[in-house]
Short mmCIF file of C-alpha atoms in Angstrom, two decimals:
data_model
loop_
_atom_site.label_atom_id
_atom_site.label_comp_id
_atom_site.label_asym_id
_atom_site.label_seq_id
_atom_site.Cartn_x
_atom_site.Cartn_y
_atom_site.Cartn_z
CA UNK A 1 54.52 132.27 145.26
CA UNK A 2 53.68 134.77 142.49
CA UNK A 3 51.26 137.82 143.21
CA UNK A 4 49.20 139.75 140.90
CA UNK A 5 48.19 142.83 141.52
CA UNK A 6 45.84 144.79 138.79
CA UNK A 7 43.99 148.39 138.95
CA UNK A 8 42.10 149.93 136.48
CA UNK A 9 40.43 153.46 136.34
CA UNK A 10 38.60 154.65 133.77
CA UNK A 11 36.64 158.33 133.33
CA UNK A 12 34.36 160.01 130.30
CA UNK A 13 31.98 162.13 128.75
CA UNK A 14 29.79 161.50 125.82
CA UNK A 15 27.27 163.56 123.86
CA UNK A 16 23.26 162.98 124.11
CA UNK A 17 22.46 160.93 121.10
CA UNK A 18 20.70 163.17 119.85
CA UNK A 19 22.67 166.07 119.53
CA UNK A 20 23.53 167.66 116.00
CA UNK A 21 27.50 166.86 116.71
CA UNK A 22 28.59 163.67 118.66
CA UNK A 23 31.62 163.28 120.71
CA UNK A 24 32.98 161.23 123.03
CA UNK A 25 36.05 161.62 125.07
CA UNK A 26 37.44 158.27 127.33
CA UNK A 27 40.91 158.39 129.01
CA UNK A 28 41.91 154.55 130.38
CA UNK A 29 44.77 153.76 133.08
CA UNK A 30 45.52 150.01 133.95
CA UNK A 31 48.21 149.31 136.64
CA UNK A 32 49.86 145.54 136.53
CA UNK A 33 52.46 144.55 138.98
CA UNK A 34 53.77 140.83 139.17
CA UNK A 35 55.73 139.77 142.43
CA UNK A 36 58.21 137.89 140.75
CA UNK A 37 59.58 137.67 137.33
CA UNK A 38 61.35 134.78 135.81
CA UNK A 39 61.73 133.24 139.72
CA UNK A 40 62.20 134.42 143.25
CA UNK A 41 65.13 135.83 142.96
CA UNK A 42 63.99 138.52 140.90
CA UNK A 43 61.20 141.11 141.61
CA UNK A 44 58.47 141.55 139.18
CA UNK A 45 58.10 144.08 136.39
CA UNK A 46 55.46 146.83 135.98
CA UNK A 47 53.37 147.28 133.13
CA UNK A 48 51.23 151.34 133.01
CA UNK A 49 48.98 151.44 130.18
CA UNK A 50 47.26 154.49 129.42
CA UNK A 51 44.35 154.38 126.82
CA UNK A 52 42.78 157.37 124.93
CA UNK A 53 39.46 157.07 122.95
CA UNK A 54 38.05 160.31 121.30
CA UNK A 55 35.21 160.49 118.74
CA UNK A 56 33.03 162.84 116.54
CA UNK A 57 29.57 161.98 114.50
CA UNK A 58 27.66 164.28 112.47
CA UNK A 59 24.44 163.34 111.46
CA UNK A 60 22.99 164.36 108.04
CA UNK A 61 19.59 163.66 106.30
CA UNK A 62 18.05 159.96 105.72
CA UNK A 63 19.79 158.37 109.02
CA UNK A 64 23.22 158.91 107.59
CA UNK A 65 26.10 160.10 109.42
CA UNK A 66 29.74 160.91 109.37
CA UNK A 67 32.32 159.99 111.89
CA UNK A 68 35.46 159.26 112.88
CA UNK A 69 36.64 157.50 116.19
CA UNK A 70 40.71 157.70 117.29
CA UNK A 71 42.03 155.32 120.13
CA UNK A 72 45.60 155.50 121.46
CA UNK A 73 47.40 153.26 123.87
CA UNK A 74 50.71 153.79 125.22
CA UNK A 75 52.22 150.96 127.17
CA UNK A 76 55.06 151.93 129.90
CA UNK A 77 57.51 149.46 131.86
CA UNK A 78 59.33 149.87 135.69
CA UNK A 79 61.17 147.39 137.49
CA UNK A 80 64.56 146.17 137.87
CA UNK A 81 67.12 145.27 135.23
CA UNK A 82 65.30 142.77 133.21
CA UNK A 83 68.39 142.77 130.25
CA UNK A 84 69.76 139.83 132.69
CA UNK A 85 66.89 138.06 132.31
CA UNK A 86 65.43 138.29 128.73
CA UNK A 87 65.99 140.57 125.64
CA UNK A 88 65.36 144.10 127.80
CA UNK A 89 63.83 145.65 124.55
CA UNK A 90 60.63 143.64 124.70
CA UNK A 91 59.80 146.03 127.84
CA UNK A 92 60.71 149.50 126.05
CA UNK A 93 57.87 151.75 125.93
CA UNK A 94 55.49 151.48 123.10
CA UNK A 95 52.31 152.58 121.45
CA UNK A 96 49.65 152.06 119.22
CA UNK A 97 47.45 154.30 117.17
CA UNK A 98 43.78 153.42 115.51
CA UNK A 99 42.26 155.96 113.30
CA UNK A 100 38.49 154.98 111.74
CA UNK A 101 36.86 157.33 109.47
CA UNK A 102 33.14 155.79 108.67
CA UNK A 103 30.50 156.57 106.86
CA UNK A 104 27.01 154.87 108.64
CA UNK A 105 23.48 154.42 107.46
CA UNK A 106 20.35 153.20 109.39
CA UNK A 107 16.61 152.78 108.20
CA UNK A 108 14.15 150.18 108.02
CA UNK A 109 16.03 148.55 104.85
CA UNK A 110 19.39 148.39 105.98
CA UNK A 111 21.84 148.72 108.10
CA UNK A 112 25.46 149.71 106.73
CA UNK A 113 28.69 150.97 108.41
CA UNK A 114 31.29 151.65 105.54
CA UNK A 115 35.04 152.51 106.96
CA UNK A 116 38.89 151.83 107.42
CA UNK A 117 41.22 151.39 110.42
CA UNK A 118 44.21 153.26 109.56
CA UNK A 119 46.52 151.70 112.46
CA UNK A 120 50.23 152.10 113.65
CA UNK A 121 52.24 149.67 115.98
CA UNK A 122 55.16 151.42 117.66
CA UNK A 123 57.39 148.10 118.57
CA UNK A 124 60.64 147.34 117.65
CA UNK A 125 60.00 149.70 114.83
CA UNK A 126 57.14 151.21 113.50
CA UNK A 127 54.60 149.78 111.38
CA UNK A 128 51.82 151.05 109.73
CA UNK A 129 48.77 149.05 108.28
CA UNK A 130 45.60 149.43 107.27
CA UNK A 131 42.47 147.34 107.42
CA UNK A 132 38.43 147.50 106.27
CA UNK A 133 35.32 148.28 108.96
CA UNK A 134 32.45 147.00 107.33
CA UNK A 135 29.22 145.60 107.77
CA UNK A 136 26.01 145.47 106.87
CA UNK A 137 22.53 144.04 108.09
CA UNK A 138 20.00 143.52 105.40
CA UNK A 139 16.34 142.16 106.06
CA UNK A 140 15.70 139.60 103.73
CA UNK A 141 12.28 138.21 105.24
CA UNK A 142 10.37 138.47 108.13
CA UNK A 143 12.63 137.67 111.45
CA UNK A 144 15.23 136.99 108.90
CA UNK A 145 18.65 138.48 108.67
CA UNK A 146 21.47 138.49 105.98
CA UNK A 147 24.67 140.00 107.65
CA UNK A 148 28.68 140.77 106.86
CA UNK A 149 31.18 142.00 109.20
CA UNK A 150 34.65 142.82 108.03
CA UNK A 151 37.09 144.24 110.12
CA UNK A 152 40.21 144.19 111.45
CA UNK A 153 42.38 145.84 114.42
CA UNK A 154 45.61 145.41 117.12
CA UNK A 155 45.62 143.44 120.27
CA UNK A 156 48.43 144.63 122.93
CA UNK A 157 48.74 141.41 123.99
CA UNK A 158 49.71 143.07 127.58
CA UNK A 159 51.62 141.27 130.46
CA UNK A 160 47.50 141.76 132.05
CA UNK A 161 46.11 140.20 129.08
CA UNK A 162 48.81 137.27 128.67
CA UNK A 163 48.15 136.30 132.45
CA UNK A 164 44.91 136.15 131.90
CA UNK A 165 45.08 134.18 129.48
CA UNK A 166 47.88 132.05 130.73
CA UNK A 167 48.79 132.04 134.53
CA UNK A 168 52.05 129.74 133.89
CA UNK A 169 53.48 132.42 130.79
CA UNK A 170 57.20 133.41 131.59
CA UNK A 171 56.22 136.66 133.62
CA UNK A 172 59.33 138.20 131.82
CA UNK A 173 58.09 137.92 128.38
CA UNK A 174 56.27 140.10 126.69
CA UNK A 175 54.90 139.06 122.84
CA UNK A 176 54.39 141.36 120.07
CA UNK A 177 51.26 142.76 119.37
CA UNK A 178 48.97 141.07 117.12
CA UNK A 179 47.83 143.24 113.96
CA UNK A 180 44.64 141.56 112.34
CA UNK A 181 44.67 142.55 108.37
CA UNK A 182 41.05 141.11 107.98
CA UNK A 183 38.00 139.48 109.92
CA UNK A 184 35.42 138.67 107.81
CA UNK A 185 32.04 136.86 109.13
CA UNK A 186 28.80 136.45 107.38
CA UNK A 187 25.53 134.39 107.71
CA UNK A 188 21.55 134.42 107.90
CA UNK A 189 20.14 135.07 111.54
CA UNK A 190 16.19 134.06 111.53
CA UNK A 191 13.58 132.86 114.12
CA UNK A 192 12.28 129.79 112.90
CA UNK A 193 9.91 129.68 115.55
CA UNK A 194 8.50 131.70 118.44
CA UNK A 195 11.18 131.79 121.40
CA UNK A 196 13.79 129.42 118.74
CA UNK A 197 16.64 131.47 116.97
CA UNK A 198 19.42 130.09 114.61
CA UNK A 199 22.62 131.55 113.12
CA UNK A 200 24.37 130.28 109.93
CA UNK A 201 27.28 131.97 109.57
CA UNK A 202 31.17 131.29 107.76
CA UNK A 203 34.05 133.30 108.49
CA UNK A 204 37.94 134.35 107.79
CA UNK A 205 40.22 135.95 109.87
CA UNK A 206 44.05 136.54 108.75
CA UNK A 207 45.99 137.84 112.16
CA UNK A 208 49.85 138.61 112.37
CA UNK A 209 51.75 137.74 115.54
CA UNK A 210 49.05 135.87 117.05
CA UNK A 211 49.52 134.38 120.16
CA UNK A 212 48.24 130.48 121.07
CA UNK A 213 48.59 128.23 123.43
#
């Protein structure tokens, strides 16, 4: 008998790409409604999630370039008294916060993107972390590639993105958000033919309240 019900509206402005100051301005709103929460008896809960993603680039001399990109997300809850059905704190209002200053370079050598995620998780309490944005493509031969991406970042984990990813999840739980400290993937991408690509690659990735089924 459950009902989902999703809506998502999204709006923006970005500079041309080749203007001497970059910018881009994004403001996100995602609407999730459930029927039901833990069973008939009891309506479904709400989840609002507005999203914010601003950004400046300046470019200098030599296909370098200075930037730094912000993204916000605020996450909002409405329904009926879910404290007799779970824990009500897991549906207080929370945020998160992404801040990535970057330094990028592009030419016919190399490609390298050298910056940090300077992140905060609003949930319970407040936690701040930080966590590399790098990577680098290097031409080491003709249609051959030597690559590393490091990274790192926070995933809601939303009562949208949990249902997606599991339609038979308790509809009145919502998990912490996972905070990945490092993802690290590297390998050689080459052609060894006309029309025939491969990728050899190896990676890492270290993530705090993940969520599996």
């Amino acid at each position: 008998n459950q009902g989902n019900r999703y809506i998502n509206v999204y709006a923006g402005v970005a500079s041309n790409r080749e203007s001497s100051l970059g910018y881009h301005i994004g403001v996100d709103y995602k609407n999730f409604n459930q029927k039901y929460s833990l069973s008939d008896a009891y309506d479904g809960i709400t989840e609002n999630n507005i999203g914010l993603d601003l950004g400046l680039s300046s470019p200098v001399n030599n296909g370098q370039s200075f930037g730094v990109d912000l993204k916000m997300n605020m996450l909002t809850y409405t329904g009926p008294d879910v404290s007799v059905i779970v824990d009500s704190t897991a549906f207080d209002n929370r945020y998160e916060v992404t801040l990535n200053p970057y330094y990028r370079l592009e030419n016919d050598k190399l490609k390298l993107l050298l910056g940090l995620n300077l992140m905060i998780v609003s949930q319970d309490e407040t936690d701040v972390f930080v966590s590399p944005n790098v990577k680098l493509d290097v031409p080491i031969a003709n249609w051959s590639l030597f690559y590393i991406n490091l990274g790192g970042g926070i995933e809601s984990n939303t009562m949208y993105q949990v249902s997606r990813l599991n339609r038979y999840i308790n509809p009145a739980f919502t998990p912490d958000a996972s905070r990945t400290w490092a993802d690290l993937k590297l390998g050689i991408r080459s052609s060894a033919a006309a029309g025939l690509w491969f990728d050899i690659f190896a990676g890492y990735k270290y993530t705090e309240s993940d969520i599996l089924y």
